[in-house]
Amino acid sequence: MAHPSQRVFVCTQNRPPQHPRGSCTAKGSAEVLQAFWAELQKRQAYDQVGITYSGCLGPCSDGANVLVYPQGILYSGVAPTDVAEIFTSHLENGVPVSRLRAPQAASQVATASITE
Amino acid sequence: MAHPSQRVFVCTQNRPPQHPRGSCTAKGSAEVLQAFWAELQKRQAYDQVGITYSGCLGPCSDGANVLVYPQGILYSGVAPTDVAEIFTSHLENGVPVSRLRAPQAASQVATASITE
């Protein structure tokens, strides 16, 4: 079994409730990650897709954020109900889900992310 | 500031000491992550490189594992003393560090990774 050609990173960065940057966890990213794992299992796509969590991906206020490689496409505002569509359209058929793509200007990694 | 063109994911998956798969944290990946952040700060490369942690990347027994995009190059057995070389050679000059690259056969994401 080879290095999977596609990787999905779901940001599960957490911060205190009053933190000014917010966090993807506060926006439900743990449930998004669980939904991705459930779809992976359902589709038995282990050879094609690797799914794991990550720390901060940049645009915290727009979470939950999901980054898909090899294309490097960042999705924002992802909910568990979006996951099947990302799987079918993007991961299985190579067509990114336009409505969920983060605007390029919002995809910054803030300098402050060094301290997460 | 745009979406950084390069992203570094340092696996910080942790498992109990007796777990058969081991973990990157047990192999010092938290220190590797700190070394990457220190280099990022030293080089002020925030616009070019995004660095964060991730969950399991696959070949746990060969950790600490580091995955660099857009090339999708997986490094294994990375120590904090390797980080400056990865930064200079790969991230700044586009030349991957051959001696640290994971063998393709070892780069699998095991089915068991669904449970991390």
Coordinates of N, CA and C in Angstrom, one line a residue:
Chain A
M1 N 0.9 -1.2 0.0 CA 0.0 0.0 0.0 C 0.9 1.2 0.0
A2 N 0.7 2.1 -0.9 CA 1.5 3.3 -1.1 C 1.0 4.5 -0.3
H3 N 1.9 5.4 -0.1 CA 1.6 6.8 0.3 C 0.3 7.2 -0.4
P4 N -0.7 7.6 0.4 CA -2.0 7.9 -0.3 C -1.8 9.2 -1.2
S5 N -2.4 9.2 -2.3 CA -2.2 10.3 -3.3 C -2.9 11.6 -2.8
Q6 N -3.9 11.4 -1.9 CA -4.7 12.6 -1.5 C -4.7 12.6 0.1
R7 N -4.6 13.8 0.6 CA -4.6 13.9 2.1 C -5.5 15.0 2.5
V8 N -6.3 14.7 3.5 CA -7.3 15.7 4.0 C -6.8 16.1 5.4
F9 N -6.7 17.4 5.7 CA -6.3 17.9 7.0 C -7.5 18.7 7.6
V10 N -8.0 18.2 8.7 CA -9.2 19.0 9.3 C -8.6 19.7 10.5
C11 N -8.7 21.0 10.5 CA -8.1 21.8 11.6 C -9.0 21.5 12.9
T12 N -8.3 21.1 13.9 CA -8.9 20.9 15.2 C -8.3 21.7 16.3
Q13 N -7.7 22.8 15.9 CA -7.2 23.8 16.8 C -8.2 24.2 17.8
N14 N -7.9 24.3 19.1 CA -8.8 24.8 20.1 C -8.2 26.0 20.8
R15 N -9.1 26.8 21.3 CA -8.7 28.0 22.0 C -9.7 28.3 23.1
P16 N -9.4 29.1 24.1 CA -10.4 29.4 25.1 C -11.6 30.2 24.5
P17 N -12.7 30.1 25.0 CA -13.9 30.7 24.4 C -13.8 32.2 24.1
Q18 N -13.1 32.9 25.0 CA -12.9 34.3 24.8 C -11.8 34.8 23.9
H19 N -11.1 33.8 23.3 CA -9.9 34.1 22.5 C -10.3 34.9 21.3
P20 N -9.7 36.0 20.9 CA -10.1 36.9 19.8 C -10.1 36.2 18.4
R21 N -9.3 35.1 18.3 CA -9.2 34.5 17.0 C -10.2 33.4 16.8
G22 N -10.9 33.0 17.9 CA -11.8 31.9 17.8 C -11.0 30.6 17.5
S23 N -11.7 29.6 17.1 CA -11.0 28.3 16.7 C -11.9 27.4 15.9
C24 N -11.3 26.5 15.2 CA -12.1 25.6 14.4 C -12.9 24.6 15.3
T25 N -12.3 24.2 16.4 CA -13.0 23.3 17.3 C -14.3 24.0 17.8
A26 N -14.2 25.3 18.1 CA -15.4 26.0 18.5 C -16.5 26.0 17.4
K27 N -16.1 25.8 16.2 CA -17.0 25.8 15.1 C -17.3 24.4 14.6
G28 N -17.0 23.4 15.5 CA -17.5 22.0 15.2 C -16.6 21.2 14.4
S29 N -15.3 21.5 14.3 CA -14.4 20.7 13.5 C -14.2 19.3 13.9
A30 N -14.4 19.0 15.2 CA -14.2 17.6 15.7 C -15.3 16.7 15.0
E31 N -16.5 17.3 14.9 CA -17.6 16.5 14.2 C -17.3 16.4 12.7
V32 N -16.7 17.4 12.1 CA -16.3 17.3 10.7 C -15.3 16.2 10.5
L33 N -14.3 16.2 11.4 CA -13.3 15.1 11.3 C -13.9 13.7 11.4
Q34 N -14.8 13.6 12.4 CA -15.5 12.3 12.5 C -16.3 11.9 11.3
A35 N -16.9 12.9 10.7 CA -17.7 12.7 9.4 C -16.7 12.2 8.3
F36 N -15.6 12.8 8.2 CA -14.6 12.4 7.2 C -14.2 10.9 7.4
W37 N -13.9 10.6 8.7 CA -13.4 9.2 9.0 C -14.6 8.2 8.7
A38 N -15.8 8.6 9.0 CA -17.0 7.8 8.7 C -17.1 7.5 7.2
E39 N -16.9 8.6 6.5 CA -17.0 8.4 5.0 C -15.9 7.5 4.5
L40 N -14.7 7.7 5.0 CA -13.5 6.9 4.6 C -13.8 5.5 4.8
Q41 N -14.4 5.2 6.0 CA -14.7 3.8 6.3 C -15.8 3.2 5.4
K42 N -16.8 4.0 5.3 CA -17.9 3.6 4.4 C -17.5 3.3 3.0
R43 N -16.6 4.1 2.5 CA -16.1 4.0 1.1 C -14.9 3.1 1.0
Q44 N -14.4 2.7 2.1 CA -13.1 1.9 2.1 C -12.1 2.4 1.2
A45 N -11.8 3.7 1.4 CA -10.9 4.5 0.5 C -9.5 4.7 1.1
Y46 N -9.1 3.8 2.0 CA -7.9 3.9 2.7 C -6.6 4.0 1.8
D47 N -6.7 3.4 0.7 CA -5.5 3.4 -0.2 C -5.4 4.8 -1.0
Q48 N -6.5 5.4 -1.1 CA -6.6 6.6 -1.9 C -6.5 7.9 -1.1
V49 N -7.0 7.9 0.1 CA -7.2 9.1 0.9 C -6.7 8.9 2.3
G50 N -5.8 9.8 2.8 CA -5.4 9.8 4.1 C -6.1 11.0 4.8
I51 N -6.7 10.7 6.0 CA -7.4 11.8 6.7 C -6.9 11.9 8.1
T52 N -6.5 13.1 8.5 CA -6.1 13.3 9.9 C -6.5 14.8 10.3
Y53 N -6.2 15.1 11.5 CA -6.4 16.4 12.0 C -5.2 17.2 11.9
S54 N -5.3 18.6 12.1 CA -4.1 19.4 12.1 C -4.3 20.6 13.0
G55 N -3.3 21.3 13.3 CA -3.4 22.6 14.0 C -3.8 23.7 13.0
C56 N -3.6 24.9 13.5 CA -4.1 26.1 12.8 C -3.7 26.1 11.3
L57 N -4.7 26.4 10.4 CA -4.5 26.5 9.0 C -4.6 28.0 8.5
G58 N -4.9 28.9 9.4 CA -4.9 30.3 9.1 C -6.2 31.1 9.3
P59 N -7.2 30.9 8.5 CA -8.4 31.8 8.7 C -9.4 31.3 9.7
C60 N -9.0 31.4 11.0 CA -9.7 30.9 12.1 C -11.2 31.3 12.1
S61 N -11.4 32.6 11.8 CA -12.8 33.1 11.9 C -13.7 32.5 10.9
D62 N -13.2 31.8 9.9 CA -14.0 31.2 8.9 C -14.2 29.7 9.0
G63 N -13.7 29.1 10.1 CA -13.7 27.7 10.3 C -15.1 27.1 10.3
A64 N -15.2 25.8 10.3 CA -14.2 24.8 10.3 C -13.4 24.8 9.0
N65 N -12.1 24.8 9.1 CA -11.2 24.7 7.9 C -10.7 23.3 7.6
V66 N -10.7 23.0 6.3 CA -10.3 21.7 5.8 C -9.4 21.9 4.6
L67 N -8.2 21.4 4.6 CA -7.2 21.6 3.5 C -7.0 20.2 2.8
V68 N -7.1 20.2 1.5 CA -7.0 19.0 0.7 C -5.8 19.1 -0.2
Y69 N -4.9 18.1 -0.2 CA -3.8 18.0 -1.1 C -4.0 16.7 -1.9
P70 N -3.4 16.7 -3.1 CA -2.3 17.5 -3.6 C -2.6 18.9 -4.1
Q71 N -3.9 19.2 -4.3 CA -4.2 20.5 -4.9 C -4.0 21.7 -4.0
G72 N -3.9 21.5 -2.7 CA -3.8 22.6 -1.8 C -5.0 23.4 -1.7
I73 N -6.2 22.8 -1.8 CA -7.4 23.6 -1.7 C -7.9 23.7 -0.3
L74 N -8.2 24.9 0.1 CA -8.6 25.2 1.5 C -10.2 25.4 1.4
Y75 N -10.9 24.6 2.2 CA -12.3 24.8 2.4 C -12.5 25.5 3.7
S76 N -13.5 26.4 3.8 CA -13.9 27.0 5.0 C -15.4 26.8 5.3
G77 N -15.7 27.0 6.6 CA -17.1 26.9 7.0 C -17.7 25.5 6.7
V78 N -16.8 24.5 6.8 CA -17.3 23.1 6.5 C -18.1 22.6 7.7
A79 N -19.2 22.0 7.4 CA -20.0 21.3 8.3 C -20.0 19.8 8.0
P80 N -20.4 19.0 9.0 CA -20.4 17.5 8.8 C -21.3 17.2 7.6
T81 N -22.3 17.9 7.3 CA -23.2 17.6 6.2 C -22.6 17.9 4.8
D82 N -21.4 18.6 4.8 CA -20.7 18.9 3.6 C -19.7 17.8 3.2
V83 N -19.5 16.9 4.1 CA -18.4 15.9 3.9 C -18.6 14.9 2.8
A84 N -19.8 14.4 2.7 CA -20.1 13.4 1.6 C -19.9 14.1 0.2
E85 N -20.3 15.3 0.1 CA -20.1 16.0 -1.2 C -18.6 16.3 -1.5
I86 N -17.8 16.6 -0.5 CA -16.4 16.8 -0.7 C -15.8 15.5 -1.1
F87 N -16.2 14.4 -0.5 CA -15.7 13.1 -0.8 C -16.0 12.7 -2.3
T88 N -17.3 12.8 -2.6 CA -17.7 12.4 -4.0 C -17.2 13.3 -5.0
S89 N -17.3 14.6 -4.9 CA -16.9 15.5 -5.9 C -15.4 15.7 -6.0
H90 N -14.8 16.0 -4.9 CA -13.4 16.3 -5.0 C -12.5 15.1 -4.9
L91 N -12.7 14.3 -3.9 CA -11.7 13.2 -3.6 C -11.9 12.0 -4.6
E92 N -13.2 11.8 -5.0 CA -13.4 10.7 -6.0 C -13.4 11.1 -7.4
N93 N -13.8 12.4 -7.7 CA -14.0 12.8 -9.1 C -13.1 14.0 -9.5
G94 N -12.3 14.5 -8.5 CA -11.4 15.5 -8.9 C -12.0 16.9 -9.1
V95 N -13.2 17.1 -8.7 CA -13.9 18.4 -8.9 C -14.1 19.1 -7.5
P96 N -13.3 20.1 -7.2 CA -13.4 20.8 -6.0 C -14.8 21.4 -5.8
V97 N -15.2 21.5 -4.5 CA -16.6 22.0 -4.2 C -16.5 23.6 -4.1
S98 N -16.9 24.2 -5.2 CA -16.6 25.7 -5.3 C -17.2 26.5 -4.1
R99 N -18.5 26.1 -3.7 CA -19.2 26.9 -2.8 C -18.5 26.9 -1.4
L100 N -17.6 26.0 -1.2 CA -16.9 25.9 0.2 C -15.5 26.4 0.1
R101 N -15.0 26.8 -1.0 CA -13.6 27.2 -1.1 C -13.4 28.5 -0.4
A102 N -12.3 28.6 0.4 CA -12.0 29.8 1.1 C -11.5 30.9 0.1
P103 N -11.9 32.1 0.3 CA -11.3 33.2 -0.6 C -9.8 33.3 -0.3
Q104 N -9.1 33.5 -1.4 CA -7.6 33.5 -1.3 C -7.2 34.6 -0.2
A105 N -7.8 35.7 -0.1 CA -7.5 36.7 0.8 C -7.7 36.3 2.2
A106 N -8.6 35.4 2.4 CA -8.9 34.9 3.8 C -8.0 33.8 4.2
S107 N -7.2 33.3 3.3 CA -6.4 32.1 3.5 C -5.1 32.3 4.1
Q108 N -4.9 33.4 4.8 CA -3.6 33.8 5.3 C -3.3 33.0 6.6
V109 N -2.1 32.8 6.8 CA -1.6 32.2 8.1 C -1.1 33.4 8.8
A110 N -1.8 33.8 9.9 CA -1.4 35.0 10.6 C 0.0 34.7 11.3
T111 N 0.7 35.8 11.5 CA 2.0 35.7 12.2 C 1.8 35.1 13.6
A112 N 0.7 35.4 14.2 CA 0.4 35.0 15.5 C 0.2 33.5 15.6
S113 N 0.1 32.8 14.4 CA -0.1 31.4 14.5 C 1.1 30.6 15.1
I114 N 2.2 31.3 15.1 CA 3.4 30.6 15.7 C 3.1 30.2 17.2
T115 N 2.3 30.9 17.8 CA 1.9 30.6 19.2 C 0.6 29.8 19.2
E116 N 0.1 29.5 18.0 CA -1.2 28.7 17.9 C -2.3 29.4 18.7
Chain B
M1 N -1.7 39.3 2.5 CA -0.9 38.1 2.7 C -1.7 36.9 2.2
A2 N -1.1 36.1 1.3 CA -1.9 35.0 0.7 C -1.7 33.7 1.4
H3 N -2.5 32.8 1.1 CA -2.4 31.4 1.4 C -0.9 31.0 1.2
P4 N -0.2 30.5 2.2 CA 1.3 30.2 2.0 C 1.4 29.1 0.9
S5 N 2.4 29.2 0.1 CA 2.6 28.3 -1.0 C 3.2 26.9 -0.5
Q6 N 3.8 26.9 0.7 CA 4.3 25.7 1.3 C 3.8 25.5 2.7
R7 N 3.5 24.2 3.0 CA 3.0 23.9 4.3 C 3.8 22.7 4.8
V8 N 4.1 22.8 6.1 CA 4.8 21.7 6.8 C 3.9 21.2 7.9
F9 N 3.7 19.9 7.8 CA 2.9 19.2 8.9 C 3.8 18.3 9.7
V10 N 3.9 18.5 11.0 CA 4.7 17.7 11.8 C 3.8 16.8 12.6
C11 N 3.9 15.5 12.5 CA 3.0 14.6 13.2 C 3.3 14.7 14.7
T12 N 2.3 15.0 15.5 CA 2.4 14.9 16.9 C 1.5 13.9 17.6
Q13 N 1.1 12.9 16.8 CA 0.3 11.9 17.3 C 0.9 11.2 18.5
N14 N 0.1 11.0 19.6 CA 0.6 10.4 20.8 C -0.2 9.1 21.1
R15 N 0.5 8.2 21.7 CA -0.1 6.9 22.1 C 0.5 6.4 23.4
P16 N -0.2 5.5 24.0 CA 0.4 5.0 25.3 C 1.7 4.3 25.0
P17 N 2.6 4.3 26.0 CA 4.0 3.7 25.8 C 4.0 2.3 25.2
Q18 N 3.0 1.5 25.6 CA 3.0 0.1 25.2 C 2.3 -0.1 23.9
H19 N 1.8 0.9 23.3 CA 1.0 0.7 22.0 C 1.9 0.1 20.9
P20 N 1.4 -0.9 20.2 CA 2.3 -1.6 19.2 C 2.7 -0.7 18.1
R21 N 2.0 0.4 17.8 CA 2.4 1.2 16.6 C 3.4 2.3 17.0
G22 N 3.6 2.5 18.3 CA 4.4 3.6 18.8 C 3.8 4.9 18.4
S23 N 4.6 6.0 18.4 CA 4.0 7.3 18.0 C 5.1 8.3 17.7
C24 N 4.8 9.3 16.9 CA 5.8 10.3 16.6 C 6.2 11.1 17.9
T25 N 5.2 11.3 18.7 CA 5.5 12.1 20.0 C 6.5 11.3 20.8
A26 N 6.4 10.0 20.9 CA 7.4 9.2 21.6 C 8.8 9.3 21.0
K27 N 8.8 9.7 19.7 CA 10.1 9.9 19.0 C 10.5 11.3 18.9
G28 N 9.9 12.2 19.8 CA 10.5 13.5 19.9 C 9.9 14.5 18.9
S29 N 8.7 14.3 18.4 CA 8.2 15.2 17.3 C 7.8 16.5 17.9
A30 N 7.4 16.6 19.2 CA 7.1 17.9 19.7 C 8.3 18.9 19.6
E31 N 9.5 18.3 19.9 CA 10.7 19.1 19.8 C 11.0 19.5 18.3
V32 N 10.6 18.6 17.4 CA 10.8 18.9 16.0 C 9.9 20.0 15.6
L33 N 8.7 20.0 16.0 CA 7.7 21.1 15.7 C 8.2 22.4 16.3
Q34 N 8.7 22.4 17.5 CA 9.2 23.6 18.1 C 10.4 24.2 17.3
A35 N 11.3 23.2 16.8 CA 12.4 23.6 16.0 C 12.0 24.3 14.7
F36 N 10.9 23.7 14.1 CA 10.4 24.4 12.8 C 9.8 25.8 13.1
W37 N 9.1 25.9 14.2 CA 8.6 27.2 14.5 C 9.7 28.2 14.8
A38 N 10.7 27.7 15.5 CA 11.9 28.6 15.8 C 12.6 29.1 14.5
E39 N 12.7 28.2 13.6 CA 13.3 28.5 12.3 C 12.4 29.5 11.5
L40 N 11.1 29.2 11.6 CA 10.2 30.1 10.9 C 10.3 31.5 11.4
Q41 N 10.4 31.6 12.7 CA 10.5 33.0 13.3 C 11.9 33.6 13.0
K42 N 12.9 32.8 13.1 CA 14.3 33.3 12.8 C 14.4 33.9 11.4
R43 N 13.7 33.1 10.4 CA 13.8 33.5 9.0 C 12.7 34.4 8.6
Q44 N 11.7 34.7 9.5 CA 10.6 35.5 9.2 C 10.0 35.1 7.8
A45 N 9.7 33.8 7.8 CA 9.2 33.3 6.5 C 7.7 33.0 6.5
Y46 N 7.0 33.8 7.3 CA 5.5 33.6 7.5 C 4.7 33.6 6.2
D47 N 5.1 34.4 5.3 CA 4.4 34.5 4.0 C 4.6 33.3 3.1
Q48 N 5.7 32.7 3.3 CA 6.1 31.6 2.4 C 5.8 30.2 2.9
V49 N 5.8 30.1 4.2 CA 5.7 28.7 4.8 C 4.7 28.7 6.0
G50 N 3.8 27.8 5.9 CA 2.9 27.6 7.1 C 3.3 26.3 7.8
I51 N 3.4 26.4 9.1 CA 3.9 25.2 9.9 C 2.8 24.9 10.9
T52 N 2.4 23.6 11.0 CA 1.6 23.3 12.1 C 1.7 21.8 12.4
Y53 N 1.1 21.3 13.4 CA 1.1 19.9 13.7 C 0.0 19.1 13.0
S54 N 0.1 17.8 13.0 CA -1.0 17.0 12.5 C -1.1 15.7 13.3
G55 N -2.2 15.0 13.0 CA -2.3 13.6 13.5 C -1.5 12.7 12.6
C56 N -1.8 11.4 12.8 CA -1.1 10.3 12.1 C -0.9 10.5 10.6
L57 N 0.4 10.3 10.2 CA 0.7 10.4 8.7 C 1.0 9.0 8.2
G58 N 1.0 8.0 9.0 CA 1.2 6.6 8.4 C 2.3 5.8 9.0
P59 N 3.5 6.0 8.7 CA 4.6 5.1 9.1 C 5.1 5.4 10.5
C60 N 4.3 5.1 11.5 CA 4.6 5.5 12.9 C 5.9 5.0 13.4
S61 N 6.3 3.8 13.0 CA 7.5 3.2 13.5 C 8.8 3.9 13.0
D62 N 8.6 4.8 12.0 CA 9.8 5.5 11.4 C 9.8 7.0 11.8
G63 N 8.9 7.4 12.7 CA 8.8 8.8 13.1 C 10.1 9.3 13.7
A64 N 10.2 10.6 13.9 CA 9.2 11.6 13.7 C 9.0 11.9 12.2
N65 N 7.7 11.9 11.8 CA 7.4 12.1 10.4 C 7.0 13.6 10.2
V66 N 7.4 14.1 9.0 CA 7.1 15.5 8.6 C 6.7 15.4 7.1
L67 N 5.6 16.0 6.8 CA 5.1 16.0 5.5 C 5.1 17.4 4.9
V68 N 5.7 17.6 3.8 CA 5.9 19.0 3.2 C 5.1 19.1 1.9
Y69 N 4.2 20.1 1.7 CA 3.5 20.3 0.5 C 4.0 21.7 0.0
P70 N 3.9 21.9 -1.4 CA 3.0 21.2 -2.3 C 3.6 19.9 -2.9
Q71 N 4.8 19.6 -2.6 CA 5.4 18.4 -3.3 C 4.9 17.1 -2.7
G72 N 4.3 17.1 -1.5 CA 3.9 15.9 -0.8 C 5.0 15.0 -0.4
I73 N 6.1 15.6 0.0 CA 7.3 14.8 0.4 C 7.2 14.5 1.9
L74 N 7.3 13.2 2.1 CA 7.3 12.7 3.5 C 8.7 12.4 4.0
Y75 N 9.1 13.1 5.1 CA 10.3 12.8 5.8 C 10.1 12.0 7.0
S76 N 11.0 11.1 7.3 CA 10.9 10.2 8.5 C 12.2 10.3 9.3
G77 N 12.0 9.9 10.6 CA 13.2 10.0 11.5 C 13.8 11.3 11.6
V78 N 12.9 12.3 11.6 CA 13.4 13.7 11.6 C 13.7 14.1 13.1
A79 N 14.9 14.7 13.3 CA 15.3 15.2 14.6 C 15.3 16.8 14.5
P80 N 15.3 17.4 15.7 CA 15.4 18.9 15.7 C 16.6 19.4 14.9
T81 N 17.7 18.6 15.0 CA 18.9 19.1 14.3 C 18.8 19.0 12.8
D82 N 17.8 18.4 12.2 CA 17.6 18.3 10.8 C 16.8 19.5 10.3
V83 N 16.2 20.2 11.1 CA 15.2 21.2 10.7 C 15.8 22.3 9.9
A84 N 16.9 22.9 10.3 CA 17.5 24.0 9.6 C 17.9 23.5 8.1
E85 N 18.3 22.3 8.0 CA 18.6 21.8 6.6 C 17.4 21.7 5.8
I86 N 16.3 21.2 6.3 CA 15.0 21.1 5.6 C 14.6 22.5 5.2
F87 N 14.7 23.4 6.1 CA 14.3 24.8 5.8 C 15.2 25.4 4.6
T88 N 16.5 25.3 4.7 CA 17.3 25.9 3.7 C 17.3 25.2 2.4
S89 N 17.4 23.9 2.4 CA 17.4 23.1 1.2 C 16.1 23.0 0.5
H90 N 15.1 22.5 1.2 CA 13.8 22.2 0.6 C 12.9 23.5 0.5
L91 N 12.7 24.1 1.7 CA 11.7 25.2 1.7 C 12.2 26.5 1.1
E92 N 13.5 26.8 1.2 CA 14.0 28.0 0.6 C 14.6 27.8 -0.8
N93 N 15.1 26.6 -1.1 CA 15.8 26.3 -2.4 C 15.1 25.2 -3.2
G94 N 14.1 24.6 -2.7 CA 13.3 23.7 -3.6 C 14.0 22.3 -3.8
V95 N 15.0 22.0 -3.0 CA 15.8 20.8 -3.1 C 15.5 19.9 -1.9
P96 N 14.6 18.9 -2.0 CA 14.3 18.0 -0.9 C 15.6 17.3 -0.3
V97 N 15.5 17.0 0.9 CA 16.7 16.4 1.6 C 16.6 14.9 1.5
S98 N 17.3 14.4 0.5 CA 17.2 12.9 0.2 C 17.4 12.0 1.3
R99 N 18.3 12.3 2.2 CA 18.7 11.3 3.2 C 17.5 11.1 4.2
L100 N 16.6 12.0 4.3 CA 15.5 12.0 5.2 C 14.2 11.5 4.6
R101 N 14.2 11.3 3.3 CA 12.9 10.9 2.7 C 12.5 9.5 3.1
A102 N 11.2 9.4 3.4 CA 10.6 8.1 3.7 C 10.6 7.2 2.5
P103 N 10.9 5.9 2.6 CA 10.7 5.0 1.5 C 9.3 4.9 1.1
Q104 N 8.9 4.9 -0.2 CA 7.6 4.9 -0.6 C 6.8 3.8 0.1
A105 N 7.4 2.6 0.2 CA 6.7 1.4 0.7 C 6.4 1.6 2.2
A106 N 7.1 2.5 2.9 CA 6.9 2.7 4.3 C 5.9 3.8 4.5
S107 N 5.5 4.5 3.5 CA 4.7 5.7 3.6 C 3.2 5.4 3.6
Q108 N 2.9 4.2 4.0 CA 1.5 3.8 4.0 C 0.7 4.4 5.2
V109 N -0.6 4.6 4.9 CA -1.5 5.0 6.0 C -2.3 3.7 6.4
A110 N -2.0 3.2 7.5 CA -2.6 1.9 7.9 C -4.1 2.1 8.1
T111 N -4.8 1.0 7.8 CA -6.2 1.0 8.0 C -6.6 1.4 9.4
A112 N -5.7 1.0 10.3 CA -6.0 1.2 11.7 C -5.9 2.7 12.1
S113 N -5.4 3.5 11.2 CA -5.3 4.9 11.5 C -6.7 5.6 11.7
I114 N -7.7 5.0 11.3 CA -9.0 5.6 11.5 C -9.3 5.8 13.0
T115 N -8.7 5.0 13.8 CA -8.9 5.1 15.2 C -7.7 5.9 15.8
E116 N -6.8 6.3 15.0 CA -5.6 7.1 15.4 C -4.8 6.3 16.5

